[in-house]
Amino acid sequence: MQKRLWINLMFCFILPAMLFTASCSKKVVSTEPTTDQMAEGDTDQLSEVTDVVVVDESSVAESDLMEAEALAAQEKAAREMFVSADIYFEFDSAVLASSAQDILNLKAAWMMKNPGVSVIIEGHCDERGTSEYNIALGDRRADSAKQFIVDLGVAPERLTTISYGEERPLDPGNNEYAWAKNRRAHFTLE
Amino acid sequence: MLRALFVRLICYFTVIFFFTGAQSSFAGYDYIDITNPFLRKIPVAVSSFKTFSGNTAERQVALKTSDLFSSMLEFTGYFKMLDRAAFLEDPHRSGITASNIKFHNWTSIGAELLITGLILKNVDLLEMELRLYDTFKGKLIVGKRYKSKPGDQRRIVRRFCSEIIYHLTGNKGIFNSRIAFISNASGHKEIYICDFDGYNPKRFTFNNNITLSPAWSSDGRWLAFTSYLKGHPDLYIKNLAQKRGSVVAKKGINITPAWVPGKFKLAATFSFSGDQEIYMLTGNGKITKRLTVNKGIDSSPSFSPGGRRMAFVSKRSGTPQIYIKDFRSGNVNRLTFQGQYNTEPNWSPRGDKIAYSSMVGREINIFVIGVDGGNLTQLTGSSADNESPSWSPDGSLILFSSTREGHAGIYVMTAYGTDQRRLLSMPGVQTGPAWSANIN
């Protein structure tokens, strides 16, 4: 739930910031046609045409770039979010909490948008419990995450699971805070 | 190769019975009550061994060998080793046979058993005569002469310890067994193998990845385990002597191997069906039969000595508990009802008990329960986490891992939870011990 809020906030800040830079550069271009942005266009051509047209054309060209960049940034953020957002479990449980389901919804949407991508889901456990049982439990955790995404329409061949049990804790601490962080399913891109 | 070794062994160990009474003396096994052997430890005197020539080198070997003898016997938990400083008689001087021993000198210091030895060592020969006496009866219980190559003290002492335990309890004890365990000393979890008493740990796997759950075949020739060598938890079945074996790499997990006693067959947990279930495999890694049918985790099989029943972990009731499946009737019965987290069942080679680990509060501890569900006993406590119980081949001792000294290490205790001690010291973390049968 927190993660999703954070992502939304990120977009709220980043997109207006980008629009703002775009409108600033418009002015820069009209008065001083040798800025960095201009260099990316065809400067020779720009110097031959009238001022007004130059402004219009360059501003159109520039806003396209900004859009592309914003899109790229958005895609990158989405990809990073896909990898960095772990889902968490209760002790000795592979049941998906609603916060985990929210994250999995985003992940499924992203996979639908990126059909070429295959994904590995790692199932992890905290150090409590016994190592053999935890491999089985980690397997169930990874599998319930996979099933959830498959149910949303992603082809099952695109998702493989691997259980690490308690072998790869994120936080080596011996307390509830560390354990909660370690009871997770983590996604990596194949 | 093996055959040559065998022939050599026969040559080396020219064992000669030189006292016929040896046979009659163990008729009743009245020395050690195997139903509760650790309540009263038998006071035993291991005299410093006599030397043939008396030269310094031989004296040193004699002293070291008698110390080794003491520590091996003490390891069993059956004996109380008497302090040599209290001895009234020195068989090194007086003699090592019944005619030269004044048994009242031994009974008066409380010794009920006396061990004497004679050692002859030169550059290419080690010869030892070892005798076990009942001091009250003034009678030899067992005596043997061994010839071997120099440096074979450990093997000879192990052999005679086996004889002693056989004459006192009726079984061969633990002295020719080995222990496999996991250590991350190299930076990765790998399997190591050492002697029954923790001596001489040697690295067995070089996977440079997570390796877990070693399981011995009952003849001690095969080891099955799980390794992430290829990135996934796959099952490996390896012959120890020869560099051969097989890999089972099904989709999902391939874990918790356990061999069927006396057979080239094992059970393991796979999740290729979408659910963690236990299957039977041939020793070559071919799945022959599904043993559990239940939604939810089923894992960690352990067989009864005859292989007719299997203990395992199942979450079918909502929490991990130990169940027993009877292969003849097909019935599955829940064994554990106390606690919310009972895993790692290990069936005693004597058949009557199952050891397992149970999480209560923040601690994991080792419990033993009768196969009928009775006599639940907690063996460890107030000492951090204690996990992974594994019975000795004679059912007298239990190996386990414990975090009582910080990092996890391998420990051993008697089947009744007494004499808990560390098995070996190594850098890093040691877990998952597995005790083999006696390997000849």
Coordinates of N, CA, C and O in Angstrom, one line a residue, chain B residues 355-437:
Chain B
A355 N 12.6 -38.4 17.0 CA 13.1 -37.1 17.4 C 12.7 -36.0 16.4 O 12.5 -36.3 15.3
Y356 N 12.4 -34.8 16.9 CA 12.0 -33.8 16.0 C 12.3 -32.4 16.7 O 12.6 -32.4 17.8
S357 N 12.1 -31.4 15.9 CA 12.3 -30.1 16.5 C 11.0 -29.3 16.5 O 10.2 -29.4 15.7
S358 N 10.8 -28.6 17.6 CA 9.6 -27.9 17.9 C 9.9 -26.4 18.2 O 10.7 -26.2 19.1
M359 N 9.2 -25.5 17.6 CA 9.3 -24.1 17.9 C 8.3 -23.7 19.0 O 7.1 -23.9 18.7
V360 N 8.7 -23.3 20.1 CA 7.8 -22.8 21.2 C 8.3 -21.4 21.5 O 9.4 -21.3 22.0
G361 N 7.4 -20.4 21.4 CA 7.9 -19.1 21.6 C 8.9 -18.7 20.6 O 8.8 -18.9 19.4
R362 N 10.0 -18.2 21.1 CA 11.1 -17.8 20.2 C 12.2 -18.8 20.1 O 13.2 -18.6 19.4
E363 N 12.0 -20.0 20.7 CA 13.1 -21.0 20.7 C 12.6 -22.2 20.0 O 11.5 -22.6 20.0
I364 N 13.6 -22.8 19.3 CA 13.4 -24.1 18.7 C 14.1 -25.2 19.6 O 15.3 -24.9 19.9
N365 N 13.4 -26.3 20.0 CA 14.1 -27.3 20.8 C 13.8 -28.7 20.3 O 12.9 -28.9 19.5
I366 N 14.6 -29.6 20.7 CA 14.5 -31.0 20.3 C 13.7 -31.8 21.3 O 13.9 -31.7 22.5
F367 N 12.7 -32.5 20.7 CA 11.8 -33.3 21.5 C 12.0 -34.8 21.0 O 12.3 -35.0 19.8
V368 N 11.6 -35.7 21.8 CA 11.5 -37.1 21.4 C 10.1 -37.6 21.8 O 9.6 -37.2 22.9
I369 N 9.5 -38.3 20.9 CA 8.1 -38.8 21.2 C 8.1 -40.3 20.8 O 8.7 -40.7 19.8
G370 N 7.3 -41.1 21.5 CA 7.1 -42.5 21.2 C 6.4 -42.6 19.8 O 5.6 -41.7 19.5
V371 N 6.6 -43.6 19.1 CA 6.0 -43.8 17.8 C 4.5 -43.9 18.0 O 3.7 -43.5 17.1
D372 N 4.0 -44.3 19.2 CA 2.6 -44.3 19.5 C 2.1 -43.0 20.0 O 0.9 -42.9 20.3
G373 N 2.9 -42.0 20.1 CA 2.5 -40.7 20.5 C 2.7 -40.4 22.0 O 2.4 -39.3 22.5
G374 N 3.2 -41.5 22.7 CA 3.4 -41.3 24.1 C 4.8 -40.8 24.5 O 5.6 -40.7 23.6
N375 N 5.0 -40.6 25.8 CA 6.4 -40.3 26.3 C 7.0 -39.1 25.6 O 8.2 -39.2 25.2
L376 N 6.2 -38.1 25.4 CA 6.8 -36.9 24.8 C 7.8 -36.3 25.8 O 7.5 -36.0 27.0
T377 N 9.1 -36.1 25.4 CA 10.1 -35.6 26.2 C 10.9 -34.4 25.5 O 11.3 -34.6 24.4
Q378 N 11.1 -33.3 26.2 CA 11.9 -32.2 25.7 C 13.3 -32.5 26.1 O 13.6 -32.6 27.3
L379 N 14.2 -32.5 25.1 CA 15.6 -32.8 25.4 C 16.5 -31.6 25.5 O 17.5 -31.7 26.2
T380 N 16.2 -30.5 24.9 CA 17.0 -29.3 25.0 C 16.1 -28.2 25.5 O 14.9 -28.2 25.3
G381 N 16.8 -27.1 26.0 CA 16.0 -26.0 26.5 C 16.9 -24.9 27.0 O 18.0 -25.2 27.4
S382 N 16.4 -23.7 27.1 CA 17.1 -22.5 27.6 C 18.5 -22.4 27.0 O 19.5 -22.1 27.7
S383 N 18.6 -22.8 25.7 CA 19.9 -22.7 25.1 C 19.8 -22.3 23.6 O 20.3 -22.9 22.8
A384 N 19.1 -21.2 23.4 CA 18.8 -20.7 22.0 C 18.2 -21.7 21.2 O 17.4 -22.5 21.7
D385 N 18.5 -21.8 19.9 CA 17.8 -22.7 19.0 C 18.6 -24.0 18.9 O 19.8 -24.1 18.8
N386 N 17.8 -25.1 19.0 CA 18.4 -26.5 18.8 C 17.6 -27.2 17.8 O 16.4 -27.4 17.9
E387 N 18.2 -27.6 16.7 CA 17.5 -28.1 15.5 C 18.2 -29.4 14.9 O 19.2 -29.8 15.4
S388 N 17.5 -29.9 13.9 CA 18.0 -31.0 13.1 C 18.5 -32.2 13.8 O 19.7 -32.6 13.7
P389 N 17.7 -32.8 14.6 CA 18.2 -34.0 15.3 C 18.5 -35.2 14.4 O 17.8 -35.4 13.4
S390 N 19.5 -35.9 14.7 CA 19.9 -37.1 13.9 C 20.4 -38.2 14.8 O 21.4 -38.0 15.6
W391 N 19.8 -39.4 14.8 CA 20.1 -40.4 15.8 C 21.4 -41.1 15.3 O 21.7 -41.2 14.1
S392 N 22.2 -41.5 16.4 CA 23.4 -42.4 16.1 C 22.9 -43.7 15.6 O 21.7 -44.1 15.9
P393 N 23.7 -44.5 14.9 CA 23.2 -45.8 14.3 C 22.7 -46.8 15.4 O 21.9 -47.6 15.1
D394 N 23.2 -46.7 16.6 CA 22.7 -47.6 17.7 C 21.6 -46.9 18.5 O 21.1 -47.5 19.5
G395 N 21.1 -45.7 18.1 CA 20.0 -45.1 18.8 C 20.4 -44.6 20.2 O 19.5 -44.3 21.0
S396 N 21.7 -44.5 20.5 CA 22.0 -44.1 21.9 C 22.3 -42.6 22.0 O 22.2 -42.0 23.1
L397 N 22.6 -42.0 20.9 CA 23.0 -40.6 20.9 C 22.2 -39.8 19.9 O 21.7 -40.4 18.9
I398 N 22.1 -38.5 20.0 CA 21.5 -37.6 19.0 C 22.4 -36.5 18.7 O 22.8 -35.7 19.6
L399 N 22.6 -36.3 17.4 CA 23.3 -35.1 17.0 C 22.3 -34.0 16.7 O 21.2 -34.3 16.4
F400 N 22.7 -32.8 16.8 CA 21.8 -31.6 16.5 C 22.7 -30.4 16.3 O 23.9 -30.4 16.6
S401 N 22.0 -29.4 15.8 CA 22.7 -28.1 15.7 C 22.2 -27.1 16.7 O 21.0 -27.2 17.0
S402 N 23.0 -26.3 17.2 CA 22.6 -25.3 18.2 C 23.3 -24.0 18.1 O 24.4 -23.9 17.7
T403 N 22.5 -22.9 18.5 CA 23.1 -21.6 18.5 C 23.4 -21.2 19.9 O 23.6 -20.0 20.1
R404 N 23.6 -22.1 20.8 CA 23.8 -21.8 22.2 C 25.1 -21.0 22.4 O 25.3 -20.3 23.4
E405 N 26.1 -21.1 21.5 CA 27.3 -20.4 21.7 C 27.4 -19.3 20.6 O 28.5 -18.9 20.2
G406 N 26.3 -18.8 20.2 CA 26.3 -17.7 19.1 C 26.0 -18.3 17.8 O 24.9 -18.6 17.5
H407 N 27.1 -18.5 17.0 CA 26.9 -19.1 15.7 C 26.5 -20.5 15.8 O 26.9 -21.2 16.8
A408 N 25.7 -21.0 14.9 CA 25.3 -22.4 15.0 C 26.5 -23.4 14.9 O 27.4 -23.1 14.1
G409 N 26.4 -24.4 15.7 CA 27.5 -25.4 15.7 C 26.8 -26.8 15.8 O 25.6 -26.9 16.1
I410 N 27.6 -27.9 15.6 CA 27.1 -29.2 15.8 C 27.4 -29.7 17.2 O 28.5 -29.6 17.7
Y411 N 26.3 -30.3 17.8 CA 26.4 -30.8 19.2 C 25.9 -32.2 19.2 O 25.2 -32.7 18.3
V412 N 26.2 -32.9 20.3 CA 25.7 -34.2 20.5 C 25.3 -34.4 21.9 O 25.7 -33.7 22.9
M413 N 24.3 -35.3 22.1 CA 23.8 -35.6 23.5 C 23.3 -37.0 23.5 O 23.2 -37.7 22.5
T414 N 23.0 -37.5 24.7 CA 22.5 -38.9 24.8 C 21.0 -38.8 24.3 O 20.4 -37.8 24.3
A415 N 20.5 -40.0 24.1 CA 19.1 -40.1 23.7 C 18.1 -39.6 24.8 O 16.9 -39.4 24.5
Y416 N 18.6 -39.4 26.0 CA 17.8 -38.9 27.1 C 18.1 -37.4 27.3 O 17.6 -36.8 28.3
G417 N 18.9 -36.8 26.5 CA 19.2 -35.4 26.6 C 20.3 -35.0 27.5 O 20.6 -33.8 27.7
T418 N 21.0 -36.0 28.1 CA 22.1 -35.7 29.0 C 23.4 -35.5 28.2 O 23.4 -35.8 27.0
D419 N 24.4 -35.1 28.9 CA 25.8 -34.9 28.3 C 25.8 -34.1 27.0 O 26.4 -34.6 26.0
Q420 N 25.1 -33.0 27.0 CA 25.1 -32.2 25.8 C 26.5 -31.5 25.6 O 27.0 -30.8 26.5
R421 N 27.1 -31.7 24.5 CA 28.4 -31.1 24.2 C 28.7 -30.8 22.8 O 28.0 -31.4 21.9
R422 N 29.6 -29.9 22.5 CA 29.9 -29.6 21.1 C 30.7 -30.7 20.5 O 31.6 -31.3 21.1
L423 N 30.4 -31.0 19.2 CA 31.1 -32.1 18.5 C 32.4 -31.7 18.0 O 33.4 -32.3 18.1
L424 N 32.4 -30.5 17.3 CA 33.7 -30.0 16.7 C 33.7 -28.5 16.6 O 32.6 -27.9 16.6
S425 N 34.8 -27.9 16.5 CA 35.0 -26.5 16.4 C 35.6 -26.2 15.0 O 36.6 -26.8 14.6
M426 N 34.9 -25.3 14.3 CA 35.3 -25.0 12.9 C 34.9 -23.5 12.7 O 34.0 -23.0 13.4
P427 N 35.6 -22.8 11.8 CA 35.2 -21.5 11.5 C 33.8 -21.5 10.8 O 33.4 -22.5 10.2
G428 N 33.1 -20.4 11.0 CA 31.8 -20.3 10.3 C 30.7 -21.0 11.0 O 30.7 -21.2 12.2
V429 N 29.6 -21.3 10.3 CA 28.4 -21.8 10.8 C 28.2 -23.3 10.4 O 28.4 -23.6 9.2
Q430 N 27.9 -24.2 11.4 CA 27.7 -25.6 11.0 C 26.2 -26.0 11.4 O 25.7 -25.7 12.5
T431 N 25.6 -26.6 10.5 CA 24.2 -27.0 10.7 C 23.9 -28.4 10.0 O 24.8 -29.0 9.4
G432 N 22.7 -28.8 10.2 CA 22.2 -30.0 9.4 C 23.0 -31.3 9.5 O 23.2 -31.9 8.5
P433 N 23.3 -31.7 10.8 CA 24.1 -33.0 10.9 C 23.3 -34.2 10.5 O 22.1 -34.3 10.7
A434 N 24.0 -35.2 9.9 CA 23.4 -36.5 9.6 C 24.3 -37.6 10.0 O 25.5 -37.6 9.5
W435 N 23.9 -38.5 10.8 CA 24.7 -39.6 11.3 C 24.5 -40.8 10.4 O 23.4 -41.2 10.2
S436 N 25.6 -41.4 10.0 CA 25.6 -42.6 9.1 C 25.5 -43.8 10.0 O 25.6 -43.8 11.2
A437 N 25.2 -44.9 9.3 CA 25.3 -46.2 10.0 C 26.8 -46.6 10.2 O 27.7 -45.8 9.7

